CSV table of C-alpha atoms in Angstrom, one decimal:
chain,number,residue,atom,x,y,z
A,8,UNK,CA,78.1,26.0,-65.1
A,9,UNK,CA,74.4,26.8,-64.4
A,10,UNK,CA,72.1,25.3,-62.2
A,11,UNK,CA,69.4,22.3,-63.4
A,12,UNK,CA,66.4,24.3,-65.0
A,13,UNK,CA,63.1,22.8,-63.3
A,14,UNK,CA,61.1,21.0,-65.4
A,15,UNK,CA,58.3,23.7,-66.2
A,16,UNK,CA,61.2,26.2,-67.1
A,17,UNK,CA,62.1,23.3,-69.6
A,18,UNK,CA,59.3,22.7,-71.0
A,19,UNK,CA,58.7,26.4,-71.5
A,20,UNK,CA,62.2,26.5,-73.9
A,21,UNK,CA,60.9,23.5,-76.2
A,22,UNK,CA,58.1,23.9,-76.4
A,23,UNK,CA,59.7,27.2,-78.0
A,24,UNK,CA,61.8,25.3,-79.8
A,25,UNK,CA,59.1,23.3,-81.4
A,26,UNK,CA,57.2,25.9,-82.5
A,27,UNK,CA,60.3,27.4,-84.5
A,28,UNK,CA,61.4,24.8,-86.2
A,29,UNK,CA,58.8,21.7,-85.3
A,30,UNK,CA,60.8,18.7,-87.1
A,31,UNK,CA,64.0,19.9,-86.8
A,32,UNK,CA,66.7,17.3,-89.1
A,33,UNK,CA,70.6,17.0,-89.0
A,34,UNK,CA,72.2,18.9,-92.0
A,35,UNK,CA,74.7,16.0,-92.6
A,36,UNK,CA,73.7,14.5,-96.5
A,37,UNK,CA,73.3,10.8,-96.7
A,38,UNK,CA,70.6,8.7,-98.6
A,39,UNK,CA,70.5,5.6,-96.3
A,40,UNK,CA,71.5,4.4,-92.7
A,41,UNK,CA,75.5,3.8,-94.3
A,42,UNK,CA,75.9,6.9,-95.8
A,43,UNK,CA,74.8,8.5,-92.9
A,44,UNK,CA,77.0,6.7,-90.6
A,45,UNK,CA,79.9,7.2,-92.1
A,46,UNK,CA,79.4,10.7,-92.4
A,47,UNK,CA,78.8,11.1,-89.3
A,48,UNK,CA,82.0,9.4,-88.9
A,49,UNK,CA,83.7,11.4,-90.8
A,50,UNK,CA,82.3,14.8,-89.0
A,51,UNK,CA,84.8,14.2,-86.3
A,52,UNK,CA,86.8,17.8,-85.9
A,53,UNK,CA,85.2,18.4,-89.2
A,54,UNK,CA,82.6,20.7,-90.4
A,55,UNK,CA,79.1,19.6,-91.6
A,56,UNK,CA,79.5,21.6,-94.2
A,57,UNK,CA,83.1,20.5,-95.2
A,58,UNK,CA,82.1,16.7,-95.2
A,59,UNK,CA,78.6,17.2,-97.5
A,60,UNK,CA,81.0,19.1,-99.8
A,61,UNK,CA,83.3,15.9,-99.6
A,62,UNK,CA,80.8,13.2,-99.2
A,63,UNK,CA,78.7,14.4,-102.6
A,64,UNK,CA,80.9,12.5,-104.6
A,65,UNK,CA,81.6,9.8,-103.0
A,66,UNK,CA,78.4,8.6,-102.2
A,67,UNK,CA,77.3,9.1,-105.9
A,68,UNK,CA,79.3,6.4,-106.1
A,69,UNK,CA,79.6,4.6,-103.0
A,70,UNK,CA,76.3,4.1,-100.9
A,71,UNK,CA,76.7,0.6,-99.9
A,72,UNK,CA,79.7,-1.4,-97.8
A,73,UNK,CA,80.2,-3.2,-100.7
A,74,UNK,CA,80.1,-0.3,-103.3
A,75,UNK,CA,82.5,1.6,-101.1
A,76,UNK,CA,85.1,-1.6,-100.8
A,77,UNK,CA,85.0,-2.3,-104.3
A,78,UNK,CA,86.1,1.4,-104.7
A,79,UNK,CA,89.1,1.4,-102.8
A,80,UNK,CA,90.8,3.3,-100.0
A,81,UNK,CA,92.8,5.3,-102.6
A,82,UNK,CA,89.9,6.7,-104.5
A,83,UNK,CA,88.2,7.2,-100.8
A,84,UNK,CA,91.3,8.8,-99.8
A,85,UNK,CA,91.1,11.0,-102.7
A,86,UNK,CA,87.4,12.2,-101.7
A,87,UNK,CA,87.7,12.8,-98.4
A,88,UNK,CA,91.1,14.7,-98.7
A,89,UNK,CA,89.9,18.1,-97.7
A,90,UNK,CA,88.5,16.3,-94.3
A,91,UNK,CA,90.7,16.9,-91.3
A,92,UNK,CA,92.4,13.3,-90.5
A,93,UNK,CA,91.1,12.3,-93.5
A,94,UNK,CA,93.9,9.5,-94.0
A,95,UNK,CA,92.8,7.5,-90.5
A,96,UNK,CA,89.5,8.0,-91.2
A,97,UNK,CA,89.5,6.5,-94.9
A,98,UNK,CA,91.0,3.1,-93.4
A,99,UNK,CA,88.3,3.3,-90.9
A,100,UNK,CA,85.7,3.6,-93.8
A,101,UNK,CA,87.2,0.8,-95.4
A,102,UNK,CA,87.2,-1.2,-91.7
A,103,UNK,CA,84.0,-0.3,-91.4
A,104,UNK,CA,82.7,-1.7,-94.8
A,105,UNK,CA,84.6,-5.0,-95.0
A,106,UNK,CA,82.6,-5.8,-91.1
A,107,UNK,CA,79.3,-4.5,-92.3
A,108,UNK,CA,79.8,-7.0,-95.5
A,109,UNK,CA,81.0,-10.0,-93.4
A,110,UNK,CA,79.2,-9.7,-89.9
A,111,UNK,CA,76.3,-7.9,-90.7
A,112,UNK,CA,75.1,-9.0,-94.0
A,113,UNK,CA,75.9,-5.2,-95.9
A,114,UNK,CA,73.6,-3.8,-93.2
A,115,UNK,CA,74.1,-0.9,-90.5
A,116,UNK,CA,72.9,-2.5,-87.1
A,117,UNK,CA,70.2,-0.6,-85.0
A,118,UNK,CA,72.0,-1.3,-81.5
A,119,UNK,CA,74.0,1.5,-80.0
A,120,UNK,CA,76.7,-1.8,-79.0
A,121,UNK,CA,76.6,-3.1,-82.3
A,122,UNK,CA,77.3,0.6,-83.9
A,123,UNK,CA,79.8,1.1,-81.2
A,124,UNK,CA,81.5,-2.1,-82.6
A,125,UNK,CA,82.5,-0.1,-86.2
A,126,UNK,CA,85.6,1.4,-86.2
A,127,UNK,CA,85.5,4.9,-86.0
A,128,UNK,CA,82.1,4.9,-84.5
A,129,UNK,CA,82.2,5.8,-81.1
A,130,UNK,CA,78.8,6.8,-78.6
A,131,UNK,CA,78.3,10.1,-80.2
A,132,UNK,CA,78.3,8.6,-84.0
A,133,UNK,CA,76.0,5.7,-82.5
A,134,UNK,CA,73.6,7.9,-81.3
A,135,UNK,CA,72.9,10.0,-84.0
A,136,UNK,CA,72.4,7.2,-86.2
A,137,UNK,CA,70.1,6.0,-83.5
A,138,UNK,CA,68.2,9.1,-83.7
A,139,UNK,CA,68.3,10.0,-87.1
A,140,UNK,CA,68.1,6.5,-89.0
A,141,UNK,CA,65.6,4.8,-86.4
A,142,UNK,CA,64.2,7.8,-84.3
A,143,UNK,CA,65.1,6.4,-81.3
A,144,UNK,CA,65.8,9.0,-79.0
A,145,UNK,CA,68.9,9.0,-78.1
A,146,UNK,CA,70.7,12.1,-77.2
A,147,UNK,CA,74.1,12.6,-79.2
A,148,UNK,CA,76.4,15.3,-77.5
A,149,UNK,CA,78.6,17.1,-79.5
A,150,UNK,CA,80.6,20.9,-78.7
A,151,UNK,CA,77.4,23.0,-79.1
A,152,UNK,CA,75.4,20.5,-77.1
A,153,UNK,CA,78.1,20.5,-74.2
A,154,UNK,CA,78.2,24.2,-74.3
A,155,UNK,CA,74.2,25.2,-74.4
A,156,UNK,CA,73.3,22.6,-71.9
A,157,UNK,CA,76.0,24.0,-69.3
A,158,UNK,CA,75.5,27.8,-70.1
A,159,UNK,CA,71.8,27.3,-70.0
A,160,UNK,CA,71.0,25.0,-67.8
A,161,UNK,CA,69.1,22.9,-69.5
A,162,UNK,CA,71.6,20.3,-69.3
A,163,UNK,CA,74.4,20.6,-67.0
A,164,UNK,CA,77.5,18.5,-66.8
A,165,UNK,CA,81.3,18.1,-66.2
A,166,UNK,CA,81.5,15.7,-69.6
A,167,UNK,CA,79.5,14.6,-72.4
A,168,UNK,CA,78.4,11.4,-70.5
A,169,UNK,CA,76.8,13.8,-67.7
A,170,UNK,CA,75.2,16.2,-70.2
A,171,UNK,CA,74.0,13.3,-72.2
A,172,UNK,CA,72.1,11.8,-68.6
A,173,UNK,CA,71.3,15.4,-68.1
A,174,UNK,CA,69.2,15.2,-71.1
A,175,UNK,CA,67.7,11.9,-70.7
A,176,UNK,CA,66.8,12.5,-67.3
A,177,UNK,CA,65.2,16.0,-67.0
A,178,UNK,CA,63.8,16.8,-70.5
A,179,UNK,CA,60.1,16.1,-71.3
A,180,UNK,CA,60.1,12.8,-72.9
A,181,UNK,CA,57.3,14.7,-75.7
A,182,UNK,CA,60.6,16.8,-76.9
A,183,UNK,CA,63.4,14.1,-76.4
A,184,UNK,CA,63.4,12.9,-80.3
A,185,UNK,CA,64.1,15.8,-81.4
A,186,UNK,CA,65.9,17.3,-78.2
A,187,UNK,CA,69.5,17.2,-79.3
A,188,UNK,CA,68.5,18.6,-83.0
A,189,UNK,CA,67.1,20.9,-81.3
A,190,UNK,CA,69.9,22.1,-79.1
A,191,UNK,CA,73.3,21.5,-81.6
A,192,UNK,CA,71.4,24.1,-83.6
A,193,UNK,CA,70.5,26.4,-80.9
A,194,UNK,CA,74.5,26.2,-80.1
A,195,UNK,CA,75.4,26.9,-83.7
A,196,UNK,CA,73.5,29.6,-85.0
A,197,UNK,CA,72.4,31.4,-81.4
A,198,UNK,CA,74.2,30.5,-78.2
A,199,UNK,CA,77.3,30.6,-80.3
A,200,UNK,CA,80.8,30.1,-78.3
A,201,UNK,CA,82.6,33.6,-79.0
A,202,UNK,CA,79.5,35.8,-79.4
A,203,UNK,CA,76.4,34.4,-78.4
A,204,UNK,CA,73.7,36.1,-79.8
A,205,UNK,CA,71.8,36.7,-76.4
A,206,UNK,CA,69.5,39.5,-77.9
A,207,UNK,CA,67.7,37.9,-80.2
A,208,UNK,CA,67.6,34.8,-78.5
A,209,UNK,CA,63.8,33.0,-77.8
A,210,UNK,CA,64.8,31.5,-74.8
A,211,UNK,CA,66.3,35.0,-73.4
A,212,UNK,CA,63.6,35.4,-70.6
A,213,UNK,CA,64.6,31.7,-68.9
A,214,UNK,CA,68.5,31.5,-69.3
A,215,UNK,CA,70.3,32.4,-66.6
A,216,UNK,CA,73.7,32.5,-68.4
A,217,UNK,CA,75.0,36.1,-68.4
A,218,UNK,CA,75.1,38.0,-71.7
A,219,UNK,CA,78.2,38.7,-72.7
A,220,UNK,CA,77.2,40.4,-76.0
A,221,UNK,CA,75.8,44.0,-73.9
């Protein structure tokens, strides 16, 4: 685990980051604040990738609470099939529905408690929602986050709570909307976990981590 990066060292790597890619967005497909939180949901141990190739159908016909209870959990169970737990997370689906229907009038709430509430939805889920739907910035850690913040030092931590404070508490509050964008992407195409690809990496000059690709 590498040391806390100062906060001009910090600001040096966003500020790099921002000029790449200056409105960075989350590559999970959803066309309103339910479709995107239960795909998000349904990301658990599960691909981006694997759960837009899944989730197309569906939502064509299933973008509401209602829609998707009026569906079914067998035909969601059907759509979802290639998702890993795809069984326990189709009854959470459906959970999640029939409480957005009855406690929350149809609509996703814009609390991280009240999101927290769903089934299936834990801090992580919550706070990409947060992020995505309502821009609030809130800093959703995931594998790749976890992994660049303690290899980097941008946001060191023994768990995803620490990392998560990590973030809150040391980067520039200009770059925290998009902070977390900014970093799951950094994880997943750059600062990979087998092969990191620390020659061609912007931020080469300020991380400390060693490069294990020479």
């Amino acid at each position: 685990m590498a040391k806390q990066l100062d906060y001009h060292t910090l600001r040096e790597i966003f500020t790099r980051f921002q000029e790449m890619d200056p409105a960075p967005e989350g590559e999970l497909e959803h066309v309103n604040a339910y479709t995107l939180v239960v795909a998000v949901a349904l990301s658990a141990q599960a691909t981006d990738a694997g759960v837009n190739k899944a989730t197309r159908g569906l939502f064509a016909v299933a973008d509401t609470p209602q829609k998707m209870l009026d569906l079914g959990i067998d035909a969601v169970t059907e759509h979802i099939k290639t998702i890993g737990l795809f069984r326990q997370k189709a009854k959470n689906v459906m959970k999640m529905s029939q409480i957005l229907v009855e406690e929350f009038g149809g609509e996703v709430p814009n609390s991280r408690a009240a999101l927290q509430s769903l089934p299936g939805v834990g801090r992580k889920t919550a706070n990409v929602v947060l992020n995505m739907w309502w821009n609030y910035p809130a800093q959703a850690v995931d594998t790749h986050i976890y992994r660049v913040g303690n290899r980097t030092g941008i946001a060191p931590g023994k768990n995803v709570d620490v990392v998560e404070r990590a973030i809150e508490d040391h980067i520039p509050a200009d770059f925290q909307h998009h902070a977390h964008h900014w970093l799951i992407l950094h994880g997943r195409y750059t600062c990979t976990a087998r092969k990191p690809l620390c020659r061609t990496c912007i931020i080469r000059d300020l991380c400390p981590y060693e490069d294990k690709t020479e």
